Amino acid sequence: MKSRKSIQAAQYSDFLKSNPSLDEVLKNDQTIDEVCCCNPEFSSYITSERVRELIRYITEEPLDPSNTTQACKFPLVASEFFTSDLPCLFKILFQEPILMRYLFSFITREPPINLLLAGYFQKAFESCLNYNTEEFLMIIFQESFHISMLKHLKSSSIADIIYTILSNKGYFDERRILLTETVMLIGSTDLMSSYNANFILCRLNKDDDIYEELLSKEVFEKLLDFVKRKEPYVVRNAGGVVKNILNFSGETVSDHFVKKISGFIDILCLDTDEKCITQFGAEIKCFGEYRLVVLEILVLICNFPPLVSEVSKEISRVIVLLDKYKWSSYFHHAFTGFIEALVNNSSNEYVKALLDADFPQILIENACSSVVQYKKFSTTNGYTGHIYKMINLFVNSKIEAITTSMNLMDVWMSFQKKLDDYNEIESKNIGGKANINFFENLSSEDSGEKAEENDLIPDYPYTKPITGKELEELTDLFDMEDKKPQKNPFMSTKCITNATLEELAANEYLDNVYWKFNVDTCHLDELD
């Protein structure tokens, strides 16, 4: 007896043998399944004319956009013919240049193109490339289709196609031209074209033979010129590519930065009027993503010996920024990374520049006066955590000049106690050993319930937790089968969910047993 599946396949084969129109095939709800299963009747059904109709559906907008069947379903189903393994379709397409040109007419037309159809075109492109890579690339470069694509770089699907071409092998000269033109589009007046150019270039790495062209003087100098542009989005996108290259091949391109560090600092020191409101209601200056990228570039080039002298001269200008942007966490991360790079380099020039700018003293003064008062409340400055991190960096660096400078400060002796207290608190809370009082951490929305349930909270001396031996006698915290403590995170949660208030009071035991993460756990799926 035939299975339902085989019966449906036979019925669909009979349907194709009746020679239905392509519209009838695309309407059939079973078509996608049969295409994916490569129904053998397609080999005789698909003709040159029907390939043309399929191309029309994935490259031409419908005459009636309100007709969802024609505007949505037909293009989707038609695209499945290209993504499936139907040799008859590709054989016809590669044998008839007119059909291939018709397919690429989608990108030879003037922009803008339909972004939805661009996704379907990408599927057809990748399928053709997989079917016969060498011949397909030859067609693309001979007809200059790769250059035509650049005017549609606003589409992320076209950007994916350009990256695919660049990362392939062969036709190096043609791909080099495509790379150069893509670099130029970072300076495009269209924001999405600039962003997608950045997206393409940042995906290239050392495994791609075309990557070396990014390191050439002509291309890399152009990227550095874009970083100095006035448009923030151009600076951000060009800077992103430069940063990516520095991560892969910093030593190779370090010479290109000679006598250009000052220009980077000028960008960082730009004073803009852009402001935003914090969650505390304070109006603050925005540092900007484009300047953040420039600062991250500066962090990466600190370790290049030829640039130490230039960077040292500009350190004082960078340090001033810390006080201007007290509430920008991204800036604080990058700024701290910059100071870490200077200290870890241990260059005498860097150390001297930091001390000449009184940076250790600035940090300690800011740490001592980190609380700011607003109309209705007071809070610590947003950069306080990073301030302490940098102070600890100086203390632990053991650099004699820095240690001597700090010891000479009048406030250093009194501040050390405050620093020790901060580090102790941080090690307990940030290190994952914090005691949690569930009732004190209720949100304001739960305050009513908290007031009503106060009688449920026992008058228990939390500062005197019960001993581990006493806690071991509480069966809720043990597996009922093997009577062994559950020391994995999942069971810890389960235990606490089932625990009594008295058991929750045993914070000391929970800290040392249940909240201590298993260091042998390497994969999240182990938590299952």
PDB file of C-alpha atoms in Angstrom, residues 3-132:
ATOM      1  CA  SER A   3       2.125   5.959   1.705  1.00  0.00           C
ATOM      2  CA  ARG A   4       0.291   9.253   1.750  1.00  0.00           C
ATOM      3  CA  LYS A   5       3.555  10.967   0.798  1.00  0.00           C
ATOM      4  CA  SER A   6       4.074   8.851  -2.304  1.00  0.00           C
ATOM      5  CA  ILE A   7       0.420   9.295  -3.250  1.00  0.00           C
ATOM      6  CA  GLN A   8       0.798  13.094  -3.081  1.00  0.00           C
ATOM      7  CA  ALA A   9       3.990  12.945  -5.162  1.00  0.00           C
ATOM      8  CA  ALA A  10       2.215  10.845  -7.791  1.00  0.00           C
ATOM      9  CA  GLN A  11      -0.727  13.239  -7.818  1.00  0.00           C
ATOM     10  CA  TYR A  12       1.615  16.203  -8.270  1.00  0.00           C
ATOM     11  CA  SER A  13       3.421  14.396 -11.111  1.00  0.00           C
ATOM     12  CA  ASP A  14       0.069  13.903 -12.849  1.00  0.00           C
ATOM     13  CA  PHE A  15      -0.602  17.604 -12.260  1.00  0.00           C
ATOM     14  CA  LEU A  16       2.666  18.551 -14.043  1.00  0.00           C
ATOM     15  CA  LYS A  17       1.961  16.135 -16.894  1.00  0.00           C
ATOM     16  CA  SER A  18      -1.249  18.044 -17.580  1.00  0.00           C
ATOM     17  CA  ASN A  19       1.008  20.955 -18.587  1.00  0.00           C
ATOM     18  CA  PRO A  20      -0.432  23.635 -16.254  1.00  0.00           C
ATOM     19  CA  SER A  21       0.585  27.276 -16.557  1.00  0.00           C
ATOM     20  CA  LEU A  22       3.412  28.498 -14.384  1.00  0.00           C
ATOM     21  CA  ASP A  23       0.933  30.599 -12.399  1.00  0.00           C
ATOM     22  CA  GLU A  24      -1.038  27.443 -11.586  1.00  0.00           C
ATOM     23  CA  VAL A  25       2.159  25.722 -10.469  1.00  0.00           C
ATOM     24  CA  LEU A  26       3.134  28.637  -8.254  1.00  0.00           C
ATOM     25  CA  LYS A  27      -0.340  28.708  -6.718  1.00  0.00           C
ATOM     26  CA  ASN A  28      -0.180  25.031  -5.793  1.00  0.00           C
ATOM     27  CA  ASP A  29       0.614  24.680  -2.094  1.00  0.00           C
ATOM     28  CA  GLN A  30       2.544  21.484  -2.745  1.00  0.00           C
ATOM     29  CA  THR A  31       4.969  23.025  -5.224  1.00  0.00           C
ATOM     30  CA  ILE A  32       7.698  24.035  -2.758  1.00  0.00           C
ATOM     31  CA  ASP A  33       7.825  20.519  -1.285  1.00  0.00           C
ATOM     32  CA  GLU A  34       8.002  18.919  -4.718  1.00  0.00           C
ATOM     33  CA  VAL A  35      10.688  21.348  -5.872  1.00  0.00           C
ATOM     34  CA  CYS A  36      12.789  20.594  -2.800  1.00  0.00           C
ATOM     35  CA  CYS A  37      12.327  16.853  -3.429  1.00  0.00           C
ATOM     36  CA  CYS A  38      13.234  17.342  -7.111  1.00  0.00           C
ATOM     37  CA  ASN A  39      10.134  15.765  -8.591  1.00  0.00           C
ATOM     38  CA  PRO A  40      11.427  14.126 -11.828  1.00  0.00           C
ATOM     39  CA  GLU A  41       8.567  15.610 -13.886  1.00  0.00           C
ATOM     40  CA  PHE A  42      10.165  19.088 -13.530  1.00  0.00           C
ATOM     41  CA  SER A  43      12.910  18.063 -15.972  1.00  0.00           C
ATOM     42  CA  SER A  44      10.359  17.977 -18.805  1.00  0.00           C
ATOM     43  CA  TYR A  45       8.121  20.741 -17.448  1.00  0.00           C
ATOM     44  CA  ILE A  46      10.802  23.424 -17.135  1.00  0.00           C
ATOM     45  CA  THR A  47      11.490  25.037 -20.494  1.00  0.00           C
ATOM     46  CA  SER A  48      13.372  28.121 -21.610  1.00  0.00           C
ATOM     47  CA  GLU A  49      10.173  30.170 -21.580  1.00  0.00           C
ATOM     48  CA  ARG A  50       9.284  29.049 -18.071  1.00  0.00           C
ATOM     49  CA  VAL A  51      12.776  29.896 -16.817  1.00  0.00           C
ATOM     50  CA  ARG A  52      12.199  33.393 -18.187  1.00  0.00           C
ATOM     51  CA  GLU A  53       8.887  33.591 -16.302  1.00  0.00           C
ATOM     52  CA  LEU A  54      10.585  32.444 -13.081  1.00  0.00           C
ATOM     53  CA  ILE A  55      13.219  35.151 -13.515  1.00  0.00           C
ATOM     54  CA  ARG A  56      10.493  37.701 -14.113  1.00  0.00           C
ATOM     55  CA  TYR A  57       8.862  36.882 -10.794  1.00  0.00           C
ATOM     56  CA  ILE A  58      12.075  37.357  -8.792  1.00  0.00           C
ATOM     57  CA  THR A  59      13.290  40.468 -10.604  1.00  0.00           C
ATOM     58  CA  GLU A  60      10.216  42.403 -11.771  1.00  0.00           C
ATOM     59  CA  GLU A  61       7.712  44.110  -9.506  1.00  0.00           C
ATOM     60  CA  PRO A  62       4.100  42.949 -10.021  1.00  0.00           C
ATOM     61  CA  LEU A  63       1.737  45.066 -12.080  1.00  0.00           C
ATOM     62  CA  ASP A  64      -0.745  44.974  -9.216  1.00  0.00           C
ATOM     63  CA  PRO A  65       1.142  45.319  -5.881  1.00  0.00           C
ATOM     64  CA  SER A  66      -2.139  44.952  -3.982  1.00  0.00           C
ATOM     65  CA  ASN A  67      -2.481  41.396  -5.265  1.00  0.00           C
ATOM     66  CA  THR A  68      -0.655  39.558  -2.477  1.00  0.00           C
ATOM     67  CA  THR A  69      -0.573  36.301  -4.412  1.00  0.00           C
ATOM     68  CA  GLN A  70       1.400  37.859  -7.244  1.00  0.00           C
ATOM     69  CA  ALA A  71       3.362  40.285  -5.090  1.00  0.00           C
ATOM     70  CA  CYS A  72       4.357  37.884  -2.309  1.00  0.00           C
ATOM     71  CA  LYS A  73       3.619  34.216  -2.923  1.00  0.00           C
ATOM     72  CA  PHE A  74       4.721  33.936  -6.555  1.00  0.00           C
ATOM     73  CA  PRO A  75       8.187  35.526  -6.032  1.00  0.00           C
ATOM     74  CA  LEU A  76       8.770  33.360  -2.954  1.00  0.00           C
ATOM     75  CA  VAL A  77       7.836  30.088  -4.673  1.00  0.00           C
ATOM     76  CA  ALA A  78       9.734  31.093  -7.831  1.00  0.00           C
ATOM     77  CA  SER A  79      12.892  31.696  -5.803  1.00  0.00           C
ATOM     78  CA  GLU A  80      12.672  28.120  -4.477  1.00  0.00           C
ATOM     79  CA  PHE A  81      13.199  26.825  -8.020  1.00  0.00           C
ATOM     80  CA  PHE A  82      16.642  28.472  -7.995  1.00  0.00           C
ATOM     81  CA  THR A  83      17.669  27.321  -4.522  1.00  0.00           C
ATOM     82  CA  SER A  84      16.758  23.664  -5.119  1.00  0.00           C
ATOM     83  CA  ASP A  85      18.888  21.142  -6.944  1.00  0.00           C
ATOM     84  CA  LEU A  86      17.177  21.227 -10.350  1.00  0.00           C
ATOM     85  CA  PRO A  87      19.961  20.784 -12.941  1.00  0.00           C
ATOM     86  CA  CYS A  88      17.514  21.275 -15.811  1.00  0.00           C
ATOM     87  CA  LEU A  89      16.902  24.899 -14.783  1.00  0.00           C
ATOM     88  CA  PHE A  90      20.579  25.839 -14.473  1.00  0.00           C
ATOM     89  CA  LYS A  91      21.470  23.991 -17.647  1.00  0.00           C
ATOM     90  CA  ILE A  92      19.005  26.131 -19.585  1.00  0.00           C
ATOM     91  CA  LEU A  93      20.130  29.309 -17.817  1.00  0.00           C
ATOM     92  CA  PHE A  94      23.849  28.768 -18.547  1.00  0.00           C
ATOM     93  CA  GLN A  95      23.242  27.739 -22.153  1.00  0.00           C
ATOM     94  CA  GLU A  96      21.219  30.819 -23.044  1.00  0.00           C
ATOM     95  CA  PRO A  97      23.121  34.113 -22.485  1.00  0.00           C
ATOM     96  CA  ILE A  98      19.909  36.076 -23.080  1.00  0.00           C
ATOM     97  CA  LEU A  99      18.340  34.516 -20.002  1.00  0.00           C
ATOM     98  CA  MET A 100      21.465  35.187 -17.936  1.00  0.00           C
ATOM     99  CA  ARG A 101      21.425  38.839 -18.988  1.00  0.00           C
ATOM    100  CA  TYR A 102      17.748  38.988 -18.145  1.00  0.00           C
ATOM    101  CA  LEU A 103      18.525  37.725 -14.646  1.00  0.00           C
ATOM    102  CA  PHE A 104      21.216  40.397 -14.195  1.00  0.00           C
ATOM    103  CA  SER A 105      18.966  43.107 -15.605  1.00  0.00           C
ATOM    104  CA  PHE A 106      17.842  43.407 -12.000  1.00  0.00           C
ATOM    105  CA  ILE A 107      21.109  45.122 -11.080  1.00  0.00           C
ATOM    106  CA  THR A 108      21.858  46.897 -14.369  1.00  0.00           C
ATOM    107  CA  ARG A 109      18.789  49.100 -13.975  1.00  0.00           C
ATOM    108  CA  GLU A 110      18.951  52.429 -12.162  1.00  0.00           C
ATOM    109  CA  PRO A 111      18.390  52.532  -8.389  1.00  0.00           C
ATOM    110  CA  PRO A 112      16.433  52.152  -6.266  1.00  0.00           C
ATOM    111  CA  ILE A 113      15.694  48.450  -6.535  1.00  0.00           C
ATOM    112  CA  ASN A 114      13.051  46.501  -4.668  1.00  0.00           C
ATOM    113  CA  LEU A 115      14.806  45.324  -1.494  1.00  0.00           C
ATOM    114  CA  LEU A 116      12.554  42.277  -1.133  1.00  0.00           C
ATOM    115  CA  LEU A 117      13.309  41.131  -4.664  1.00  0.00           C
ATOM    116  CA  ALA A 118      17.003  41.775  -3.978  1.00  0.00           C
ATOM    117  CA  GLY A 119      16.844  38.941  -1.444  1.00  0.00           C
ATOM    118  CA  TYR A 120      15.364  36.591  -4.052  1.00  0.00           C
ATOM    119  CA  PHE A 121      17.972  37.697  -6.578  1.00  0.00           C
ATOM    120  CA  GLN A 122      20.680  36.879  -4.034  1.00  0.00           C
ATOM    121  CA  LYS A 123      19.314  33.340  -3.668  1.00  0.00           C
ATOM    122  CA  ALA A 124      19.416  32.866  -7.439  1.00  0.00           C
ATOM    123  CA  PHE A 125      22.933  34.329  -7.621  1.00  0.00           C
ATOM    124  CA  GLU A 126      24.329  32.000  -4.950  1.00  0.00           C
ATOM    125  CA  SER A 127      22.698  28.955  -6.539  1.00  0.00           C
ATOM    126  CA  CYS A 128      24.182  29.785  -9.933  1.00  0.00           C
ATOM    127  CA  LEU A 129      27.576  30.319  -8.317  1.00  0.00           C
ATOM    128  CA  ASN A 130      27.406  26.912  -6.631  1.00  0.00           C
ATOM    129  CA  TYR A 131      26.293  25.217  -9.842  1.00  0.00           C
ATOM    130  CA  ASN A 132      29.265  26.372 -11.929  1.00  0.00           C
TER     131      ASN A 132
END
